Short mmCIF file of C-alpha atoms in Angstrom, two decimals:
data_model
loop_
_atom_site.label_atom_id
_atom_site.label_comp_id
_atom_site.label_asym_id
_atom_site.label_seq_id
_atom_site.Cartn_x
_atom_site.Cartn_y
_atom_site.Cartn_z
CA UNK A 1 -57.25 20.41 -20.30
CA UNK A 2 -56.93 17.43 -22.73
CA UNK A 3 -55.86 13.50 -22.40
CA UNK A 4 -54.63 11.27 -23.82
CA UNK A 5 -55.95 7.77 -24.63
CA UNK A 6 -53.13 5.41 -26.20
CA UNK A 7 -53.45 1.71 -26.85
CA UNK A 8 -50.41 0.38 -27.99
CA UNK A 9 -49.82 -3.03 -30.34
CA UNK A 10 -54.19 -2.68 -30.60
CA UNK A 11 -54.31 -5.37 -33.60
CA UNK A 12 -52.14 -7.84 -30.78
CA UNK A 13 -53.85 -7.29 -27.97
CA UNK A 14 -57.56 -7.59 -28.90
CA UNK A 15 -56.47 -10.82 -29.93
CA UNK A 16 -54.56 -11.60 -26.52
CA UNK A 17 -58.00 -10.18 -24.02
CA UNK A 18 -60.42 -12.35 -26.67
CA UNK A 19 -58.37 -15.49 -26.03
CA UNK A 20 -57.32 -14.56 -22.35
CA UNK A 21 -53.68 -14.75 -22.69
CA UNK A 22 -52.22 -13.28 -19.04
CA UNK A 23 -49.93 -10.48 -19.99
CA UNK A 24 -46.42 -12.03 -18.93
CA UNK A 25 -47.41 -14.25 -22.16
CA UNK A 26 -44.80 -13.31 -24.61
CA UNK A 27 -46.87 -12.73 -28.14
CA UNK A 28 -46.10 -11.49 -31.81
CA UNK A 29 -48.00 -10.54 -34.83
CA UNK A 30 -46.99 -11.71 -37.72
CA UNK A 31 -47.36 -10.37 -41.12
CA UNK A 32 -49.32 -12.35 -43.92
CA UNK A 33 -47.37 -15.14 -45.69
CA UNK A 34 -45.34 -18.00 -45.18
CA UNK A 35 -44.34 -17.65 -41.49
CA UNK A 36 -40.87 -18.53 -42.63
CA UNK A 37 -40.68 -15.28 -44.97
CA UNK A 38 -42.63 -13.76 -42.21
CA UNK A 39 -41.43 -10.84 -39.89
CA UNK A 40 -43.19 -9.14 -36.70
CA UNK A 41 -45.89 -6.41 -36.99
CA UNK A 42 -46.70 -5.80 -33.25
CA UNK A 43 -44.81 -7.02 -30.07
CA UNK A 44 -46.50 -6.49 -26.73
CA UNK A 45 -44.57 -5.46 -23.50
CA UNK A 46 -43.13 -8.96 -22.59
CA UNK A 47 -41.73 -9.66 -25.78
CA UNK A 48 -40.01 -6.27 -26.09
CA UNK A 49 -38.04 -7.53 -22.55
CA UNK A 50 -36.87 -10.43 -24.97
CA UNK A 51 -35.46 -6.96 -27.68
CA UNK A 52 -38.02 -8.18 -29.61
CA UNK A 53 -39.35 -5.13 -31.81
CA UNK A 54 -41.55 -4.84 -35.14
CA UNK A 55 -39.02 -5.94 -38.30
CA UNK A 56 -37.05 -8.38 -37.12
CA UNK A 57 -37.72 -12.02 -38.82
CA UNK A 58 -39.95 -14.44 -36.78
CA UNK A 59 -36.69 -17.29 -37.08
CA UNK A 60 -34.48 -14.24 -35.26
CA UNK A 61 -37.73 -14.11 -33.19
CA UNK A 62 -38.25 -17.74 -32.42
CA UNK A 63 -34.30 -17.95 -31.63
CA UNK A 64 -34.60 -14.89 -28.92
CA UNK A 65 -37.54 -16.53 -27.25
CA UNK A 66 -38.45 -20.33 -27.44
CA UNK A 67 -41.75 -19.91 -25.50
CA UNK A 68 -42.83 -17.17 -28.09
CA UNK A 69 -46.89 -17.02 -29.13
CA UNK A 70 -46.76 -15.92 -32.61
CA UNK A 71 -50.37 -14.54 -33.58
CA UNK A 72 -51.54 -13.55 -37.20
CA UNK A 73 -54.12 -11.04 -37.82
CA UNK A 74 -57.79 -11.41 -37.16
CA UNK A 75 -59.77 -8.53 -38.94
CA UNK A 76 -63.57 -9.43 -37.60
CA UNK A 77 -62.11 -10.14 -33.54
CA UNK A 78 -60.48 -6.11 -34.64
CA UNK A 79 -63.46 -4.91 -35.97
CA UNK A 80 -65.39 -5.96 -32.32
CA UNK A 81 -62.66 -4.80 -29.99
CA UNK A 82 -62.80 -1.42 -32.29
CA UNK A 83 -66.49 -0.30 -31.87
CA UNK A 84 -66.13 -1.86 -27.79
CA UNK A 85 -63.47 0.51 -27.63
CA UNK A 86 -64.94 3.78 -29.43
CA UNK A 87 -68.32 2.96 -27.40
CA UNK A 88 -66.16 3.65 -24.26
CA UNK A 89 -64.57 6.55 -25.50
CA UNK A 90 -67.41 7.70 -26.49
CA UNK A 91 -68.87 7.23 -22.72
CA UNK A 92 -66.07 9.60 -21.28
CA UNK A 93 -66.74 12.65 -23.26
CA UNK A 94 -68.25 12.77 -27.26
CA UNK A 95 -65.68 15.44 -27.37
CA UNK A 96 -62.50 13.45 -28.95
CA UNK A 97 -60.39 13.17 -31.69
CA UNK A 98 -58.83 9.97 -33.29
CA UNK A 99 -55.70 10.61 -33.88
CA UNK A 100 -54.54 7.31 -34.77
CA UNK A 101 -56.50 3.91 -35.17
CA UNK A 102 -54.52 3.47 -31.44
CA UNK A 103 -55.03 7.06 -29.79
CA UNK A 104 -57.40 9.26 -28.77
CA UNK A 105 -56.76 12.85 -27.81
CA UNK A 106 -60.31 14.04 -25.45
CA UNK A 107 -61.71 17.26 -24.51
CA UNK A 108 -62.28 18.10 -21.17
CA UNK A 109 -63.71 21.23 -21.29
CA UNK A 110 -67.14 20.50 -21.12
CA UNK A 111 -66.56 17.55 -18.36
CA UNK A 112 -67.31 18.40 -14.49
CA UNK A 113 -65.31 16.74 -12.20
CA UNK A 114 -64.04 17.53 -8.37
CA UNK A 115 -60.31 16.89 -10.11
CA UNK A 116 -58.54 16.26 -13.43
CA UNK A 117 -56.09 13.39 -11.91
CA UNK A 118 -59.06 12.00 -10.24
CA UNK A 119 -61.90 11.56 -13.86
CA UNK A 120 -58.48 9.97 -15.57
CA UNK A 121 -58.52 7.17 -12.42
CA UNK A 122 -61.93 6.65 -12.17
CA UNK A 123 -61.90 6.32 -16.48
CA UNK A 124 -59.02 4.17 -16.37
CA UNK A 125 -60.98 2.30 -13.35
CA UNK A 126 -63.61 1.93 -16.49
CA UNK A 127 -61.38 1.14 -18.68
CA UNK A 128 -60.56 -2.74 -17.50
CA UNK A 129 -63.45 -4.73 -19.09
CA UNK A 130 -61.99 -4.27 -22.38
CA UNK A 131 -58.41 -6.47 -20.95
CA UNK A 132 -56.57 -3.83 -23.22
CA UNK A 133 -52.64 -2.46 -22.48
CA UNK A 134 -53.44 1.45 -22.27
CA UNK A 135 -51.20 4.59 -21.56
CA UNK A 136 -53.36 7.47 -20.73
CA UNK A 137 -51.72 10.77 -19.27
CA UNK A 138 -53.67 15.04 -19.16
CA UNK A 139 -51.92 18.14 -20.66
CA UNK A 140 -52.58 21.41 -20.98
CA UNK A 141 -52.66 21.26 -24.77
CA UNK A 142 -53.74 18.60 -27.04
CA UNK A 143 -49.69 17.79 -28.66
CA UNK A 144 -48.63 17.56 -24.67
CA UNK A 145 -51.44 14.95 -23.50
CA UNK A 146 -50.03 12.69 -26.77
CA UNK A 147 -46.55 13.98 -26.40
CA UNK A 148 -46.80 12.14 -22.87
CA UNK A 149 -49.32 9.34 -23.40
CA UNK A 150 -46.87 8.11 -25.64
CA UNK A 151 -43.70 7.48 -22.95
CA UNK A 152 -42.77 4.29 -21.76
CA UNK A 153 -42.47 6.13 -18.03
CA UNK A 154 -46.68 6.45 -18.95
CA UNK A 155 -46.96 2.74 -19.84
CA UNK A 156 -45.56 1.78 -16.36
CA UNK A 157 -47.31 4.27 -14.40
CA UNK A 158 -51.11 5.08 -16.67
CA UNK A 159 -52.89 7.61 -14.84
CA UNK A 160 -50.43 7.21 -11.77
CA UNK A 161 -47.80 10.25 -12.50
CA UNK A 162 -47.20 12.98 -9.83
CA UNK A 163 -49.74 15.75 -9.53
CA UNK A 164 -46.34 17.87 -10.26
CA UNK A 165 -44.73 15.51 -12.57
CA UNK A 166 -43.66 17.95 -15.37
CA UNK A 167 -43.07 16.42 -19.11
CA UNK A 168 -39.63 17.85 -19.26
CA UNK A 169 -38.97 15.35 -17.33
CA UNK A 170 -38.92 12.48 -19.29
CA UNK A 171 -36.44 10.33 -21.66
CA UNK A 172 -35.89 12.15 -24.80
CA UNK A 173 -34.48 9.46 -26.92
CA UNK A 174 -37.83 7.12 -26.53
CA UNK A 175 -40.39 10.15 -27.47
CA UNK A 176 -38.34 11.30 -30.40
CA UNK A 177 -38.67 7.67 -31.49
CA UNK A 178 -41.44 6.98 -31.51
CA UNK A 179 -43.60 7.34 -34.80
CA UNK A 180 -45.60 10.91 -33.75
CA UNK A 181 -41.98 13.02 -33.82
CA UNK A 182 -39.67 11.49 -35.66
CA UNK A 183 -36.33 13.95 -36.50
CA UNK A 184 -34.13 13.28 -38.35
CA UNK A 185 -30.81 14.20 -36.51
CA UNK A 186 -31.54 11.59 -33.11
CA UNK A 187 -27.69 11.30 -33.24
CA UNK A 188 -26.94 14.91 -32.83
CA UNK A 189 -28.93 15.06 -29.89
CA UNK A 190 -27.17 12.84 -28.18
CA UNK A 191 -23.21 13.56 -29.27
CA UNK A 192 -24.93 17.22 -27.60
CA UNK A 193 -25.31 14.87 -24.18
CA UNK A 194 -29.59 15.99 -24.23
CA UNK A 195 -30.70 13.33 -22.16
CA UNK A 196 -34.20 14.84 -21.06
CA UNK A 197 -37.39 17.09 -22.77
CA UNK A 198 -36.17 19.38 -20.80
CA UNK A 199 -32.78 19.52 -22.35
CA UNK A 200 -34.16 20.44 -25.64
CA UNK A 201 -36.41 23.14 -24.12
CA UNK A 202 -33.58 24.40 -22.73
CA UNK A 203 -31.69 25.31 -25.87
CA UNK A 204 -32.48 28.29 -27.85
CA UNK A 205 -35.39 27.45 -31.28
CA UNK A 206 -33.63 29.44 -33.91
CA UNK A 207 -30.67 27.52 -33.56
CA UNK A 208 -32.54 24.34 -32.95
CA UNK A 209 -34.27 25.08 -36.03
CA UNK A 210 -32.12 25.97 -37.97
CA UNK A 211 -29.47 23.08 -37.57
CA UNK A 212 -32.29 20.35 -37.38
CA UNK A 213 -35.52 21.77 -39.36
CA UNK A 214 -39.03 22.31 -38.23
CA UNK A 215 -39.45 18.84 -37.20
CA UNK A 216 -37.84 19.77 -33.80
CA UNK A 217 -38.89 23.80 -33.83
CA UNK A 218 -42.22 22.30 -33.55
CA UNK A 219 -41.64 19.50 -30.42
CA UNK A 220 -39.66 22.58 -29.13
CA UNK A 221 -43.04 25.17 -28.82
CA UNK A 222 -44.76 22.06 -28.08
CA UNK A 223 -42.50 21.22 -25.06
CA UNK A 224 -42.87 25.73 -24.35
CA UNK A 225 -46.80 25.06 -24.97
CA UNK A 226 -46.82 28.22 -27.96
CA UNK A 227 -48.25 25.71 -30.15
CA UNK A 228 -51.89 24.40 -29.99
CA UNK A 229 -54.71 23.89 -32.21
CA UNK A 230 -58.09 22.71 -32.00
CA UNK A 231 -59.01 18.98 -31.82
CA UNK A 232 -60.75 17.23 -35.21
CA UNK A 233 -63.92 16.10 -33.18
CA UNK A 234 -64.87 12.32 -34.69
CA UNK A 235 -68.11 12.17 -36.58
CA UNK A 236 -69.24 8.97 -36.19
CA UNK A 237 -70.93 6.98 -39.08
CA UNK A 238 -74.18 7.96 -39.62
CA UNK A 239 -76.75 5.38 -41.75
CA UNK A 240 -79.56 7.06 -42.62
CA UNK A 241 -81.97 3.97 -43.53
CA UNK A 242 -85.02 2.28 -41.77
CA UNK A 243 -86.92 -0.43 -41.79
CA UNK A 244 -90.77 -2.36 -40.81
CA UNK A 245 -92.35 -5.09 -41.31
CA UNK A 246 -95.79 -6.20 -41.88
CA UNK A 247 -97.72 -8.29 -40.20
CA UNK A 248 -99.30 -10.23 -41.84
CA UNK A 249 -97.50 -10.12 -45.32
CA UNK A 250 -99.13 -8.01 -47.86
CA UNK A 251 -99.18 -8.53 -51.15
CA UNK A 252 -99.64 -4.59 -53.07
CA UNK A 253 -97.65 -1.66 -53.29
CA UNK A 254 -100.08 0.48 -51.55
CA UNK A 255 -98.97 -0.82 -47.86
CA UNK A 256 -95.52 -0.33 -48.51
CA UNK A 257 -96.22 3.58 -50.10
CA UNK A 258 -98.98 4.68 -46.80
CA UNK A 259 -95.68 3.25 -44.38
CA UNK A 260 -92.80 5.03 -46.38
CA UNK A 261 -94.05 8.11 -46.41
CA UNK A 262 -93.40 8.46 -42.61
CA UNK A 263 -90.70 6.72 -43.17
CA UNK A 264 -89.37 8.77 -45.60
CA UNK A 265 -90.19 11.85 -43.45
CA UNK A 266 -88.30 10.69 -40.93
CA UNK A 267 -85.03 9.94 -42.60
CA UNK A 268 -84.78 13.69 -44.90
CA UNK A 269 -84.96 15.44 -40.95
CA UNK A 270 -82.57 13.34 -40.11
CA UNK A 271 -80.16 14.20 -43.09
CA UNK A 272 -81.54 17.62 -42.53
CA UNK A 273 -80.07 18.08 -39.12
CA UNK A 274 -76.67 16.71 -41.02
CA UNK A 275 -76.96 18.92 -43.85
CA UNK A 276 -76.90 16.61 -46.31
CA UNK A 277 -79.89 15.68 -48.60
CA UNK A 278 -80.65 12.45 -50.85
CA UNK A 279 -78.59 11.00 -53.40
CA UNK A 280 -79.84 7.60 -54.05
CA UNK A 281 -82.43 5.54 -52.82
CA UNK A 282 -82.21 2.03 -52.18
CA UNK A 283 -85.12 -0.13 -51.96
CA UNK A 284 -84.71 -3.87 -49.84
CA UNK A 285 -88.19 -6.10 -50.00
CA UNK A 286 -87.95 -9.57 -48.61
CA UNK A 287 -90.54 -12.29 -49.45
CA UNK A 288 -93.04 -14.29 -47.18
CA UNK A 289 -90.86 -17.60 -49.15
CA UNK A 290 -87.60 -16.30 -48.27
CA UNK A 291 -86.99 -14.52 -51.66
CA UNK A 292 -85.42 -10.93 -51.92
CA UNK A 293 -85.50 -8.05 -53.90
CA UNK A 294 -82.95 -4.97 -54.16
CA UNK A 295 -83.35 -2.13 -56.69
CA UNK A 296 -81.19 1.74 -55.80
CA UNK A 297 -82.98 5.30 -57.51
CA UNK A 298 -80.69 7.81 -58.16
CA UNK A 299 -82.34 10.97 -57.95
CA UNK A 300 -81.52 13.64 -60.85
CA UNK A 301 -80.66 15.94 -57.70
CA UNK A 302 -80.24 15.27 -54.31
CA UNK A 303 -83.24 16.16 -52.69
CA UNK A 304 -84.56 16.67 -49.03
CA UNK A 305 -88.44 16.19 -50.14
CA UNK A 306 -89.88 13.35 -48.82
CA UNK A 307 -92.56 14.14 -51.33
CA UNK A 308 -90.17 13.82 -53.75
CA UNK A 309 -88.37 10.80 -52.39
CA UNK A 310 -92.04 9.23 -52.09
CA UNK A 311 -93.13 10.11 -55.86
CA UNK A 312 -89.79 8.15 -57.17
CA UNK A 313 -90.73 5.11 -55.08
CA UNK A 314 -93.69 5.37 -56.43
CA UNK A 315 -93.29 4.90 -59.96
CA UNK A 316 -90.82 2.28 -59.46
CA UNK A 317 -93.70 0.69 -57.71
CA UNK A 318 -96.46 1.30 -60.17
CA UNK A 319 -94.24 -1.58 -62.56
CA UNK A 320 -93.10 -4.25 -60.18
CA UNK A 321 -95.15 -7.45 -59.66
CA UNK A 322 -94.13 -9.54 -56.52
CA UNK A 323 -93.51 -13.45 -56.23
CA UNK A 324 -94.20 -13.77 -53.35
CA UNK A 325 -96.34 -12.00 -49.84
CA UNK A 326 -94.65 -9.29 -48.23
CA UNK A 327 -92.72 -9.49 -45.07
CA UNK A 328 -90.49 -6.57 -45.12
CA UNK A 329 -88.49 -3.93 -46.59
CA UNK A 330 -85.84 -0.92 -45.85
CA UNK A 331 -85.45 2.03 -47.52
CA UNK A 332 -81.67 3.77 -47.66
CA UNK A 333 -80.75 6.89 -47.93
CA UNK A 334 -77.53 7.82 -49.35
CA UNK A 335 -76.46 11.49 -48.26
CA UNK A 336 -75.33 13.60 -50.23
CA UNK A 337 -73.99 17.52 -50.02
CA UNK A 338 -76.88 19.45 -51.39
CA UNK A 339 -76.83 21.81 -53.55
CA UNK A 340 -77.49 25.14 -54.07
CA UNK A 341 -77.92 27.49 -57.64
CA UNK A 342 -78.85 30.68 -57.68
CA UNK A 343 -82.38 31.29 -60.11
CA UNK A 344 -81.23 33.55 -63.23
CA UNK A 345 -84.06 35.46 -64.84
CA UNK A 346 -82.63 35.50 -68.09
CA UNK A 347 -81.20 31.50 -67.93
CA UNK A 348 -83.78 28.41 -68.80
CA UNK A 349 -83.13 25.50 -66.91
CA UNK A 350 -85.18 22.73 -65.67
CA UNK A 351 -86.64 24.39 -62.74
CA UNK A 352 -87.86 20.86 -60.80
CA UNK A 353 -85.31 17.76 -62.20
CA UNK A 354 -86.28 15.33 -60.11
CA UNK A 355 -90.16 15.83 -61.52
CA UNK A 356 -88.66 15.80 -65.13
CA UNK A 357 -86.82 12.28 -64.14
CA UNK A 358 -90.09 11.06 -62.86
CA UNK A 359 -92.10 12.04 -65.99
CA UNK A 360 -89.41 10.39 -68.24
CA UNK A 361 -89.32 7.02 -65.90
CA UNK A 362 -93.32 6.68 -66.33
CA UNK A 363 -92.79 7.49 -70.13
CA UNK A 364 -90.22 4.84 -70.70
CA UNK A 365 -92.19 2.05 -68.46
#
């Protein structure tokens, strides 16, 4: 079983949630530029009741709704809300796909619960602290759950659909108009008298594909649960960095190397766990007088050896003189895919490129 959480008009609704604006207030998100020439990027449900849709000119929108609330995008607020939203989804299950910036598909196979509907109701209650409108639905396949969550029927009653509810009863026009399933011949379907997804599913697939193309054939397969796929699981961004504060501050590089040996071993273990190697190493030093120093050291070959990284750091610090006592330092490893090379019997190559580069740095220093 799969579940889909869709957060419509995310950029707009995160601003409304931040400012504590009631959902009954019609609000829109404007495009950048002069307000007289701007258009609507996103609209909330209250604005849709006035006939406002994305793409409409701002002047025409104000003519239709005099008390319309005009909002401008705030990147910092959106990033903060998205971070909170990701933390909420990860608290439900680590197995999820970020299908779009507004949509998450969750694999419920590893979740133990009395029933899927109970789990969905509990999850929706837990999402109330986000103060964001949400459309949530269950489905036997990822695409079927996604299809159901995009429906306005789901928006009106998120998580409270009847247990025997079938997506085939959903209106055809609103789902066809969604960005995820855009057929080119909606007018033809309406002329045929199709009103629900069940009407579309009742048509023969081959004839549908011949007349309207592969998009409708794929939708037909989804409705009959013949189309399934693996989720592209979300991989959180891993930052391989570590810090240490010296108390009291130090004046030479020996204490730095002593601490760096242990910290580099920890970072290399994390890299190995993610099947990565270090391509670059960045050193940041903070001085007692408020100054700082930063240097990036590029490795000749991606490495997972803490000794090789420590030697590169040692070579650099030997020729470095601090302007003031050092009270803090940071190490960050830039990951890349490890390189694997087969040793050839009659091929003369550099046995250890990193040691060779370290020797060159010592000679040039």
